[in-house]
PDB file of C-alpha atoms in Angstrom:
ATOM      1  CA  UNK W   1       0.815 -80.625 -21.950  1.00 51.00           C
ATOM      2  CA  UNK W   2       3.649 -82.550 -20.142  1.00 58.00           C
ATOM      3  CA  UNK W   3       4.172 -85.287 -22.767  1.00 56.00           C
ATOM      4  CA  UNK W   4       5.304 -82.036 -25.263  1.00 62.00           C
ATOM      5  CA  UNK W   5       8.109 -80.846 -22.664  1.00 66.00           C
ATOM      6  CA  UNK W   6      10.851 -83.067 -24.009  1.00 66.00           C
ATOM      7  CA  UNK W   7      10.105 -82.062 -27.685  1.00 70.00           C
ATOM      8  CA  UNK W   8       9.814 -78.443 -26.512  1.00 70.00           C
ATOM      9  CA  UNK W   9      13.345 -78.476 -24.810  1.00 72.00           C
ATOM     10  CA  UNK W  10      14.964 -80.127 -27.603  1.00 72.00           C
ATOM     11  CA  UNK W  11      13.473 -77.482 -30.101  1.00 74.00           C
ATOM     12  CA  UNK W  12      14.947 -74.713 -27.567  1.00 70.00           C
ATOM     13  CA  UNK W  13      18.477 -76.512 -27.687  1.00 71.00           C
ATOM     14  CA  UNK W  14      18.524 -76.772 -31.549  1.00 69.00           C
ATOM     15  CA  UNK W  15      17.390 -73.080 -31.730  1.00 74.00           C
ATOM     16  CA  UNK W  16      20.203 -72.137 -29.366  1.00 73.00           C
ATOM     17  CA  UNK W  17      22.971 -73.980 -31.283  1.00 72.00           C
ATOM     18  CA  UNK W  18      21.765 -72.743 -34.636  1.00 69.00           C
ATOM     19  CA  UNK W  19      21.732 -68.929 -33.590  1.00 74.00           C
ATOM     20  CA  UNK W  20      24.158 -66.634 -34.974  1.00 69.00           C
ATOM     21  CA  UNK W  21      26.154 -66.470 -32.869  1.00 75.00           C
ATOM     22  CA  UNK W  22      25.100 -69.839 -31.099  1.00 75.00           C
ATOM     23  CA  UNK W  23      23.791 -69.222 -27.383  1.00 80.00           C
ATOM     24  CA  UNK W  24      25.514 -71.000 -24.380  1.00 77.00           C
ATOM     25  CA  UNK W  25      22.100 -71.879 -23.107  1.00 80.00           C
ATOM     26  CA  UNK W  26      18.507 -72.950 -24.562  1.00 78.00           C
ATOM     27  CA  UNK W  27      15.783 -70.300 -23.964  1.00 74.00           C
ATOM     28  CA  UNK W  28      18.692 -67.312 -23.922  1.00 79.00           C
ATOM     29  CA  UNK W  29      18.226 -64.127 -25.918  1.00 77.00           C
ATOM     30  CA  UNK W  30      21.295 -62.139 -27.380  1.00 75.00           C
ATOM     31  CA  UNK W  31      21.969 -60.083 -24.358  1.00 74.00           C
ATOM     32  CA  UNK W  32      21.882 -63.159 -22.211  1.00 72.00           C
ATOM     33  CA  UNK W  33      18.350 -62.512 -20.375  1.00 75.00           C
ATOM     34  CA  UNK W  34      15.594 -65.244 -20.718  1.00 74.00           C
ATOM     35  CA  UNK W  35      13.432 -65.110 -23.987  1.00 71.00           C
ATOM     36  CA  UNK W  36       9.816 -64.102 -23.397  1.00 67.00           C
ATOM     37  CA  UNK W  37       8.442 -67.437 -24.325  1.00 68.00           C
ATOM     38  CA  UNK W  38      11.133 -69.459 -21.799  1.00 67.00           C
ATOM     39  CA  UNK W  39       9.414 -67.261 -18.813  1.00 63.00           C
ATOM     40  CA  UNK W  40       6.324 -68.556 -19.700  1.00 69.00           C
ATOM     41  CA  UNK W  41       7.345 -72.295 -20.006  1.00 80.00           C
ATOM     42  CA  UNK W  42       5.316 -73.892 -17.133  1.00 84.00           C
ATOM     43  CA  UNK W  43       3.760 -77.585 -16.182  1.00 86.00           C
ATOM     44  CA  UNK W  44       0.268 -77.012 -14.646  1.00 89.00           C
ATOM     45  CA  UNK W  45      -1.202 -79.761 -12.358  1.00 91.00           C
ATOM     46  CA  UNK W  46      -4.478 -79.890 -11.094  1.00 94.00           C
ATOM     47  CA  UNK W  47      -4.491 -80.681  -7.270  1.00 95.00           C
ATOM     48  CA  UNK W  48      -7.119 -83.242  -7.630  1.00 94.00           C
ATOM     49  CA  UNK W  49      -4.169 -85.364  -9.447  1.00 95.00           C
ATOM     50  CA  UNK W  50      -2.080 -85.099  -6.247  1.00 96.00           C
ATOM     51  CA  UNK W  51      -2.982 -87.677  -3.595  1.00 96.00           C
ATOM     52  CA  UNK W  52      -4.144 -85.776  -0.307  1.00 94.00           C
ATOM     53  CA  UNK W  53      -3.917 -82.563  -2.085  1.00 93.00           C
ATOM     54  CA  UNK W  54      -6.579 -79.849  -1.230  1.00 91.00           C
ATOM     55  CA  UNK W  55      -8.717 -79.320  -4.442  1.00 87.00           C
ATOM     56  CA  UNK W  56      -9.399 -75.894  -3.319  1.00 89.00           C
ATOM     57  CA  UNK W  57      -5.865 -74.614  -3.677  1.00 88.00           C
ATOM     58  CA  UNK W  58      -6.096 -73.899  -7.139  1.00 87.00           C
ATOM     59  CA  UNK W  59      -3.662 -75.204 -10.066  1.00 93.00           C
ATOM     60  CA  UNK W  60      -0.176 -76.170  -9.303  1.00 94.00           C
ATOM     61  CA  UNK W  61       2.239 -74.429 -11.408  1.00 92.00           C
ATOM     62  CA  UNK W  62       5.890 -75.427 -12.081  1.00 89.00           C
ATOM     63  CA  UNK W  63       8.211 -73.409 -14.102  1.00 86.00           C
ATOM     64  CA  UNK W  64      10.308 -75.472 -16.232  1.00 84.00           C
ATOM     65  CA  UNK W  65      13.535 -73.301 -15.567  1.00 84.00           C
ATOM     66  CA  UNK W  66      15.068 -74.534 -18.662  1.00 82.00           C
ATOM     67  CA  UNK W  67      18.159 -71.887 -18.382  1.00 84.00           C
ATOM     68  CA  UNK W  68      18.735 -72.453 -14.887  1.00 86.00           C
ATOM     69  CA  UNK W  69      18.853 -76.266 -15.179  1.00 85.00           C
ATOM     70  CA  UNK W  70      21.026 -76.210 -18.335  1.00 86.00           C
ATOM     71  CA  UNK W  71      23.550 -73.860 -16.642  1.00 86.00           C
ATOM     72  CA  UNK W  72      23.630 -76.436 -13.941  1.00 86.00           C
ATOM     73  CA  UNK W  73      23.836 -79.503 -16.285  1.00 85.00           C
ATOM     74  CA  UNK W  74      26.962 -77.499 -18.049  1.00 86.00           C
ATOM     75  CA  UNK W  75      28.576 -77.166 -14.726  1.00 87.00           C
ATOM     76  CA  UNK W  76      28.349 -81.078 -14.102  1.00 87.00           C
ATOM     77  CA  UNK W  77      29.242 -81.839 -17.542  1.00 87.00           C
ATOM     78  CA  UNK W  78      32.430 -79.517 -17.189  1.00 89.00           C
ATOM     79  CA  UNK W  79      33.273 -81.569 -14.007  1.00 88.00           C
ATOM     80  CA  UNK W  80      32.695 -85.226 -15.351  1.00 86.00           C
ATOM     81  CA  UNK W  81      33.091 -85.260 -19.109  1.00 86.00           C
ATOM     82  CA  UNK W  82      36.411 -86.228 -20.743  1.00 88.00           C
ATOM     83  CA  UNK W  83      38.848 -83.313 -21.831  1.00 88.00           C
ATOM     84  CA  UNK W  84      38.521 -84.353 -25.358  1.00 89.00           C
ATOM     85  CA  UNK W  85      34.569 -84.618 -25.196  1.00 88.00           C
ATOM     86  CA  UNK W  86      34.448 -81.282 -23.599  1.00 87.00           C
ATOM     87  CA  UNK W  87      36.545 -79.441 -26.001  1.00 86.00           C
ATOM     88  CA  UNK W  88      34.460 -80.769 -28.726  1.00 86.00           C
ATOM     89  CA  UNK W  89      31.130 -80.134 -27.265  1.00 83.00           C
ATOM     90  CA  UNK W  90      31.828 -76.599 -25.978  1.00 84.00           C
ATOM     91  CA  UNK W  91      33.625 -73.906 -27.666  1.00 82.00           C
ATOM     92  CA  UNK W  92      33.624 -71.348 -24.767  1.00 83.00           C
ATOM     93  CA  UNK W  93      36.494 -71.815 -21.813  1.00 87.00           C
ATOM     94  CA  UNK W  94      35.263 -73.624 -18.939  1.00 88.00           C
ATOM     95  CA  UNK W  95      35.825 -70.387 -16.736  1.00 90.00           C
ATOM     96  CA  UNK W  96      33.496 -68.870 -19.012  1.00 88.00           C
ATOM     97  CA  UNK W  97      30.861 -71.408 -18.937  1.00 87.00           C
ATOM     98  CA  UNK W  98      31.019 -71.571 -15.069  1.00 90.00           C
ATOM     99  CA  UNK W  99      30.914 -67.722 -14.677  1.00 91.00           C
ATOM    100  CA  UNK W 100      27.718 -67.798 -16.960  1.00 88.00           C
ATOM    101  CA  UNK W 101      26.199 -70.692 -15.078  1.00 87.00           C
ATOM    102  CA  UNK W 102      26.971 -68.869 -11.817  1.00 88.00           C
ATOM    103  CA  UNK W 103      25.369 -65.979 -12.851  1.00 86.00           C
ATOM    104  CA  UNK W 104      22.075 -67.527 -14.299  1.00 84.00           C
ATOM    105  CA  UNK W 105      21.790 -69.725 -10.895  1.00 84.00           C
ATOM    106  CA  UNK W 106      22.218 -66.733  -8.755  1.00 83.00           C
ATOM    107  CA  UNK W 107      19.159 -65.372 -10.528  1.00 81.00           C
ATOM    108  CA  UNK W 108      16.585 -68.071  -9.614  1.00 78.00           C
ATOM    109  CA  UNK W 109      13.919 -66.571  -7.764  1.00 73.00           C
ATOM    110  CA  UNK W 110      13.402 -69.553  -5.311  1.00 71.00           C
ATOM    111  CA  UNK W 111      16.903 -70.223  -4.817  1.00 71.00           C
ATOM    112  CA  UNK W 112      16.183 -74.085  -6.509  1.00 83.00           C
ATOM    113  CA  UNK W 113      15.053 -75.267  -9.966  1.00 87.00           C
ATOM    114  CA  UNK W 114      11.957 -76.518  -9.626  1.00 89.00           C
ATOM    115  CA  UNK W 115      12.852 -79.689 -11.384  1.00 87.00           C
ATOM    116  CA  UNK W 116      15.767 -81.630 -11.167  1.00 89.00           C
ATOM    117  CA  UNK W 117      16.630 -84.362 -13.732  1.00 85.00           C
ATOM    118  CA  UNK W 118      19.036 -87.185 -14.081  1.00 85.00           C
ATOM    119  CA  UNK W 119      19.753 -89.616 -16.912  1.00 80.00           C
ATOM    120  CA  UNK W 120      19.650 -93.299 -17.202  1.00 82.00           C
ATOM    121  CA  UNK W 121      18.524 -94.001 -13.724  1.00 89.00           C
ATOM    122  CA  UNK W 122      16.447 -92.478 -10.878  1.00 94.00           C
ATOM    123  CA  UNK W 123      18.292 -91.892  -7.240  1.00 95.00           C
ATOM    124  CA  UNK W 124      16.696 -94.559  -5.419  1.00 97.00           C
ATOM    125  CA  UNK W 125      16.310 -92.494  -1.921  1.00 98.00           C
ATOM    126  CA  UNK W 126      13.839 -90.090  -4.012  1.00 98.00           C
ATOM    127  CA  UNK W 127      11.475 -93.135  -4.012  1.00 99.00           C
ATOM    128  CA  UNK W 128      10.936 -92.409  -0.129  1.00 98.00           C
ATOM    129  CA  UNK W 129       8.905 -89.311  -1.008  1.00 98.00           C
ATOM    130  CA  UNK W 130       5.983 -91.404  -2.406  1.00 98.00           C
ATOM    131  CA  UNK W 131       3.404 -94.176  -1.397  1.00 98.00           C
ATOM    132  CA  UNK W 132       3.998 -96.977  -3.987  1.00 97.00           C
ATOM    133  CA  UNK W 133       0.442 -97.473  -4.410  1.00 96.00           C
ATOM    134  CA  UNK W 134       0.176 -94.033  -5.841  1.00 97.00           C
ATOM    135  CA  UNK W 135       1.895 -94.829  -8.984  1.00 98.00           C
ATOM    136  CA  UNK W 136       0.411 -93.658 -12.410  1.00 97.00           C
ATOM    137  CA  UNK W 137       1.250 -96.222 -14.990  1.00 97.00           C
ATOM    138  CA  UNK W 138       0.215 -95.525 -18.669  1.00 96.00           C
ATOM    139  CA  UNK W 139       1.217 -98.444 -21.060  1.00 97.00           C
ATOM    140  CA  UNK W 140       0.966 -96.397 -24.230  1.00 95.00           C
ATOM    141  CA  UNK W 141       2.805 -97.578 -27.022  1.00 95.00           C
ATOM    142  CA  UNK W 142       6.849 -96.984 -26.458  1.00 90.00           C
ATOM    143  CA  UNK W 143       7.109 -94.130 -29.013  1.00 86.00           C
ATOM    144  CA  UNK W 144       3.991 -92.730 -27.704  1.00 89.00           C
ATOM    145  CA  UNK W 145       4.373 -89.305 -25.427  1.00 85.00           C
ATOM    146  CA  UNK W 146       1.629 -90.650 -23.273  1.00 89.00           C
ATOM    147  CA  UNK W 147       3.594 -93.635 -22.010  1.00 93.00           C
ATOM    148  CA  UNK W 148       4.162 -92.737 -18.457  1.00 95.00           C
ATOM    149  CA  UNK W 149       5.606 -93.929 -14.990  1.00 97.00           C
ATOM    150  CA  UNK W 150       5.318 -91.269 -12.081  1.00 97.00           C
ATOM    151  CA  UNK W 151       4.312 -90.606  -8.427  1.00 98.00           C
ATOM    152  CA  UNK W 152       2.929 -87.535  -6.926  1.00 98.00           C
ATOM    153  CA  UNK W 153       2.567 -86.478  -3.266  1.00 98.00           C
ATOM    154  CA  UNK W 154       1.705 -83.422  -1.221  1.00 98.00           C
ATOM    155  CA  UNK W 155       4.737 -81.286   0.019  1.00 97.00           C
ATOM    156  CA  UNK W 156       4.172 -81.866   3.406  1.00 97.00           C
ATOM    157  CA  UNK W 157       3.623 -85.537   3.123  1.00 98.00           C
ATOM    158  CA  UNK W 158       6.994 -85.670   0.940  1.00 98.00           C
ATOM    159  CA  UNK W 159       8.871 -83.697   3.741  1.00 98.00           C
ATOM    160  CA  UNK W 160       7.742 -86.159   6.493  1.00 98.00           C
ATOM    161  CA  UNK W 161       8.858 -89.329   4.493  1.00 98.00           C
ATOM    162  CA  UNK W 162      11.942 -87.654   3.908  1.00 99.00           C
ATOM    163  CA  UNK W 163      12.835 -86.856   7.296  1.00 98.00           C
ATOM    164  CA  UNK W 164      11.848 -89.908   8.723  1.00 98.00           C
ATOM    165  CA  UNK W 165      13.861 -92.000   6.027  1.00 98.00           C
ATOM    166  CA  UNK W 166      16.792 -89.710   6.340  1.00 98.00           C
ATOM    167  CA  UNK W 167      16.991 -90.645  10.299  1.00 98.00           C
ATOM    168  CA  UNK W 168      16.915 -94.117   9.869  1.00 98.00           C
ATOM    169  CA  UNK W 169      19.388 -94.108   6.829  1.00 98.00           C
ATOM    170  CA  UNK W 170      21.841 -92.028   8.650  1.00 98.00           C
ATOM    171  CA  UNK W 171      21.880 -93.697  11.560  1.00 97.00           C
ATOM    172  CA  UNK W 172      22.504 -97.191  10.025  1.00 96.00           C
ATOM    173  CA  UNK W 173      24.620 -96.393   6.951  1.00 94.00           C
ATOM    174  CA  UNK W 174      26.327 -93.074   8.446  1.00 95.00           C
ATOM    175  CA  UNK W 175      26.049 -89.381   6.660  1.00 94.00           C
ATOM    176  CA  UNK W 176      27.159 -90.646   3.446  1.00 93.00           C
ATOM    177  CA  UNK W 177      25.360 -92.591   0.563  1.00 94.00           C
ATOM    178  CA  UNK W 178      21.510 -92.760   0.832  1.00 96.00           C
ATOM    179  CA  UNK W 179      21.572 -90.477   3.682  1.00 98.00           C
ATOM    180  CA  UNK W 180      23.444 -87.634   1.742  1.00 98.00           C
ATOM    181  CA  UNK W 181      20.993 -88.044  -1.144  1.00 98.00           C
ATOM    182  CA  UNK W 182      18.173 -87.790   1.524  1.00 98.00           C
ATOM    183  CA  UNK W 183      19.661 -84.623   2.995  1.00 98.00           C
ATOM    184  CA  UNK W 184      19.992 -82.925  -0.280  1.00 96.00           C
ATOM    185  CA  UNK W 185      16.470 -83.923  -0.983  1.00 97.00           C
ATOM    186  CA  UNK W 186      15.017 -82.243   2.124  1.00 98.00           C
ATOM    187  CA  UNK W 187      16.925 -79.203   1.724  1.00 96.00           C
ATOM    188  CA  UNK W 188      15.578 -79.099  -2.144  1.00 95.00           C
ATOM    189  CA  UNK W 189      11.892 -79.597  -0.851  1.00 97.00           C
ATOM    190  CA  UNK W 190      11.910 -76.579   1.852  1.00 95.00           C
ATOM    191  CA  UNK W 191      12.543 -74.037  -0.983  1.00 93.00           C
ATOM    192  CA  UNK W 192       8.752 -74.522  -1.931  1.00 93.00           C
ATOM    193  CA  UNK W 193       5.348 -73.645  -0.630  1.00 92.00           C
ATOM    194  CA  UNK W 194       4.002 -76.198   1.820  1.00 91.00           C
ATOM    195  CA  UNK W 195       0.744 -76.558  -0.068  1.00 93.00           C
ATOM    196  CA  UNK W 196       2.546 -77.436  -3.358  1.00 95.00           C
ATOM    197  CA  UNK W 197       3.441 -80.834  -4.634  1.00 97.00           C
ATOM    198  CA  UNK W 198       6.191 -83.063  -5.672  1.00 97.00           C
ATOM    199  CA  UNK W 199       6.120 -85.407  -8.566  1.00 97.00           C
ATOM    200  CA  UNK W 200       8.959 -88.449  -9.609  1.00 97.00           C
ATOM    201  CA  UNK W 201       8.450 -88.877 -13.225  1.00 95.00           C
ATOM    202  CA  UNK W 202      10.471 -91.532 -15.041  1.00 94.00           C
ATOM    203  CA  UNK W 203      10.500 -89.264 -18.465  1.00 88.00           C
ATOM    204  CA  UNK W 204      12.255 -90.980 -21.384  1.00 87.00           C
ATOM    205  CA  UNK W 205      13.245 -93.888 -19.233  1.00 91.00           C
ATOM    206  CA  UNK W 206       9.733 -95.353 -20.250  1.00 93.00           C
ATOM    207  CA  UNK W 207      11.042 -95.686 -23.607  1.00 91.00           C
ATOM    208  CA  UNK W 208      13.780 -98.019 -22.348  1.00 91.00           C
ATOM    209  CA  UNK W 209      11.585-100.175 -20.425  1.00 93.00           C
ATOM    210  CA  UNK W 210       9.096-102.293 -21.938  1.00 94.00           C
ATOM    211  CA  UNK W 211       5.480-103.066 -20.611  1.00 97.00           C
ATOM    212  CA  UNK W 212       6.525-106.141 -18.682  1.00 96.00           C
ATOM    213  CA  UNK W 213       9.393-104.322 -16.842  1.00 95.00           C
ATOM    214  CA  UNK W 214       7.404-101.330 -16.127  1.00 97.00           C
ATOM    215  CA  UNK W 215       4.474-103.428 -14.711  1.00 97.00           C
ATOM    216  CA  UNK W 216       7.059-105.535 -12.662  1.00 96.00           C
ATOM    217  CA  UNK W 217       8.884-102.330 -11.308  1.00 97.00           C
ATOM    218  CA  UNK W 218       8.574-102.604  -7.640  1.00 97.00           C
ATOM    219  CA  UNK W 219      11.232 -99.931  -6.773  1.00 98.00           C
ATOM    220  CA  UNK W 220       8.762 -97.643  -4.683  1.00 98.00           C
ATOM    221  CA  UNK W 221       7.673-100.367  -2.760  1.00 98.00           C
ATOM    222  CA  UNK W 222      11.250-101.727  -2.319  1.00 98.00           C
ATOM    223  CA  UNK W 223      12.593 -98.413  -1.047  1.00 98.00           C
ATOM    224  CA  UNK W 224       9.964 -97.998   1.425  1.00 98.00           C
ATOM    225  CA  UNK W 225      10.065-101.605   2.427  1.00 98.00           C
ATOM    226  CA  UNK W 226      13.849-101.100   3.176  1.00 98.00           C
ATOM    227  CA  UNK W 227      13.011 -97.596   5.456  1.00 98.00           C
ATOM    228  CA  UNK W 228      10.400 -99.756   7.523  1.00 98.00           C
ATOM    229  CA  UNK W 229      12.926-102.662   7.569  1.00 98.00           C
ATOM    230  CA  UNK W 230      15.711-100.334   9.071  1.00 98.00           C
ATOM    231  CA  UNK W 231      13.143 -99.188  11.679  1.00 98.00           C
ATOM    232  CA  UNK W 232      12.263-102.641  12.764  1.00 97.00           C
ATOM    233  CA  UNK W 233      16.073-103.803  12.435  1.00 96.00           C
ATOM    234  CA  UNK W 234      15.021-106.314   9.715  1.00 97.00           C
ATOM    235  CA  UNK W 235      18.522-106.938   7.844  1.00 96.00           C
ATOM    236  CA  UNK W 236      17.447-109.780   6.026  1.00 97.00           C
ATOM    237  CA  UNK W 237      14.419-107.743   4.273  1.00 98.00           C
ATOM    238  CA  UNK W 238      16.980-104.800   3.597  1.00 97.00           C
ATOM    239  CA  UNK W 239      19.630-107.095   1.733  1.00 97.00           C
ATOM    240  CA  UNK W 240      16.446-108.754  -0.111  1.00 98.00           C
ATOM    241  CA  UNK W 241      15.079-105.450  -1.570  1.00 98.00           C
ATOM    242  CA  UNK W 242      18.396-103.931  -2.242  1.00 96.00           C
ATOM    243  CA  UNK W 243      19.033-107.156  -4.446  1.00 96.00           C
ATOM    244  CA  UNK W 244      15.657-106.694  -6.162  1.00 96.00           C
ATOM    245  CA  UNK W 245      16.883-102.847  -6.777  1.00 96.00           C
ATOM    246  CA  UNK W 246      20.344-104.016  -7.822  1.00 95.00           C
ATOM    247  CA  UNK W 247      18.525-106.485 -10.399  1.00 93.00           C
ATOM    248  CA  UNK W 248      15.844-104.123 -11.756  1.00 93.00           C
ATOM    249  CA  UNK W 249      18.501-100.994 -12.265  1.00 93.00           C
ATOM    250  CA  UNK W 250      21.357-103.030 -13.308  1.00 89.00           C
ATOM    251  CA  UNK W 251      20.409-103.463 -16.737  1.00 84.00           C
ATOM    252  CA  UNK W 252      20.017 -99.858 -17.248  1.00 84.00           C
ATOM    253  CA  UNK W 253      23.596 -98.877 -15.576  1.00 80.00           C
ATOM    254  CA  UNK W 254      24.959-101.065 -18.096  1.00 81.00           C
ATOM    255  CA  UNK W 255      23.267 -99.343 -20.803  1.00 78.00           C
ATOM    256  CA  UNK W 256      24.636 -96.375 -19.436  1.00 73.00           C
ATOM    257  CA  UNK W 257      28.106 -97.435 -19.615  1.00 72.00           C
ATOM    258  CA  UNK W 258      28.056 -98.604 -23.310  1.00 68.00           C
ATOM    259  CA  UNK W 259      26.764 -94.942 -24.196  1.00 65.00           C
TER     260      UNK W 259
END
């Protein structure tokens, strides 16, 4: 079940570090290949739970790609971490890490990982993929794995929405910033079957936000309002919605700096 994914991935990481010798990546066997259990790690979604999806297409299966995602994260860590932290956290040389990561990523069957993760915040252009009214909100207790805030869309709908948002953002702000994120998102979506679906899930962020904050969260609505305002040329609405986004996500950004 989806609520157990985080626990499962933490378990895989601890196992990789307690192995003798320690593995560079979670889910990695002694010879560097994925363990049998890692290959079977998937999320399964009923298409009836995706707005607008054809219920007849059968279950939607999302491989967790733990090794590939970890490899990409390691490369990012090498590029951004302070040298002292990097040396304390990774015993292998940076060149060895990059070579191993490149090898793992080159073996990814679809050419892209099926799940993309960020920490502390969510890239705001991602919300352009979804209708704000399709939010799934479960205000279970903070410590409960059933606490959830997510959106789902068919692949066709997500691609159409991203394409529109990109054209408007690029013509208004240029090719960098939001437009670049949207361009990369569109490229990522192209790797997957047109009958599939895409989901944005807050994951562990729901443990950092209380019920009132989650209920008041209008991020998806704000992002889509900005896209509409760009199309109509309403600069006042764009500025107003950007300010609302800054206020909501500013607190999480402060927490990230303190950590």
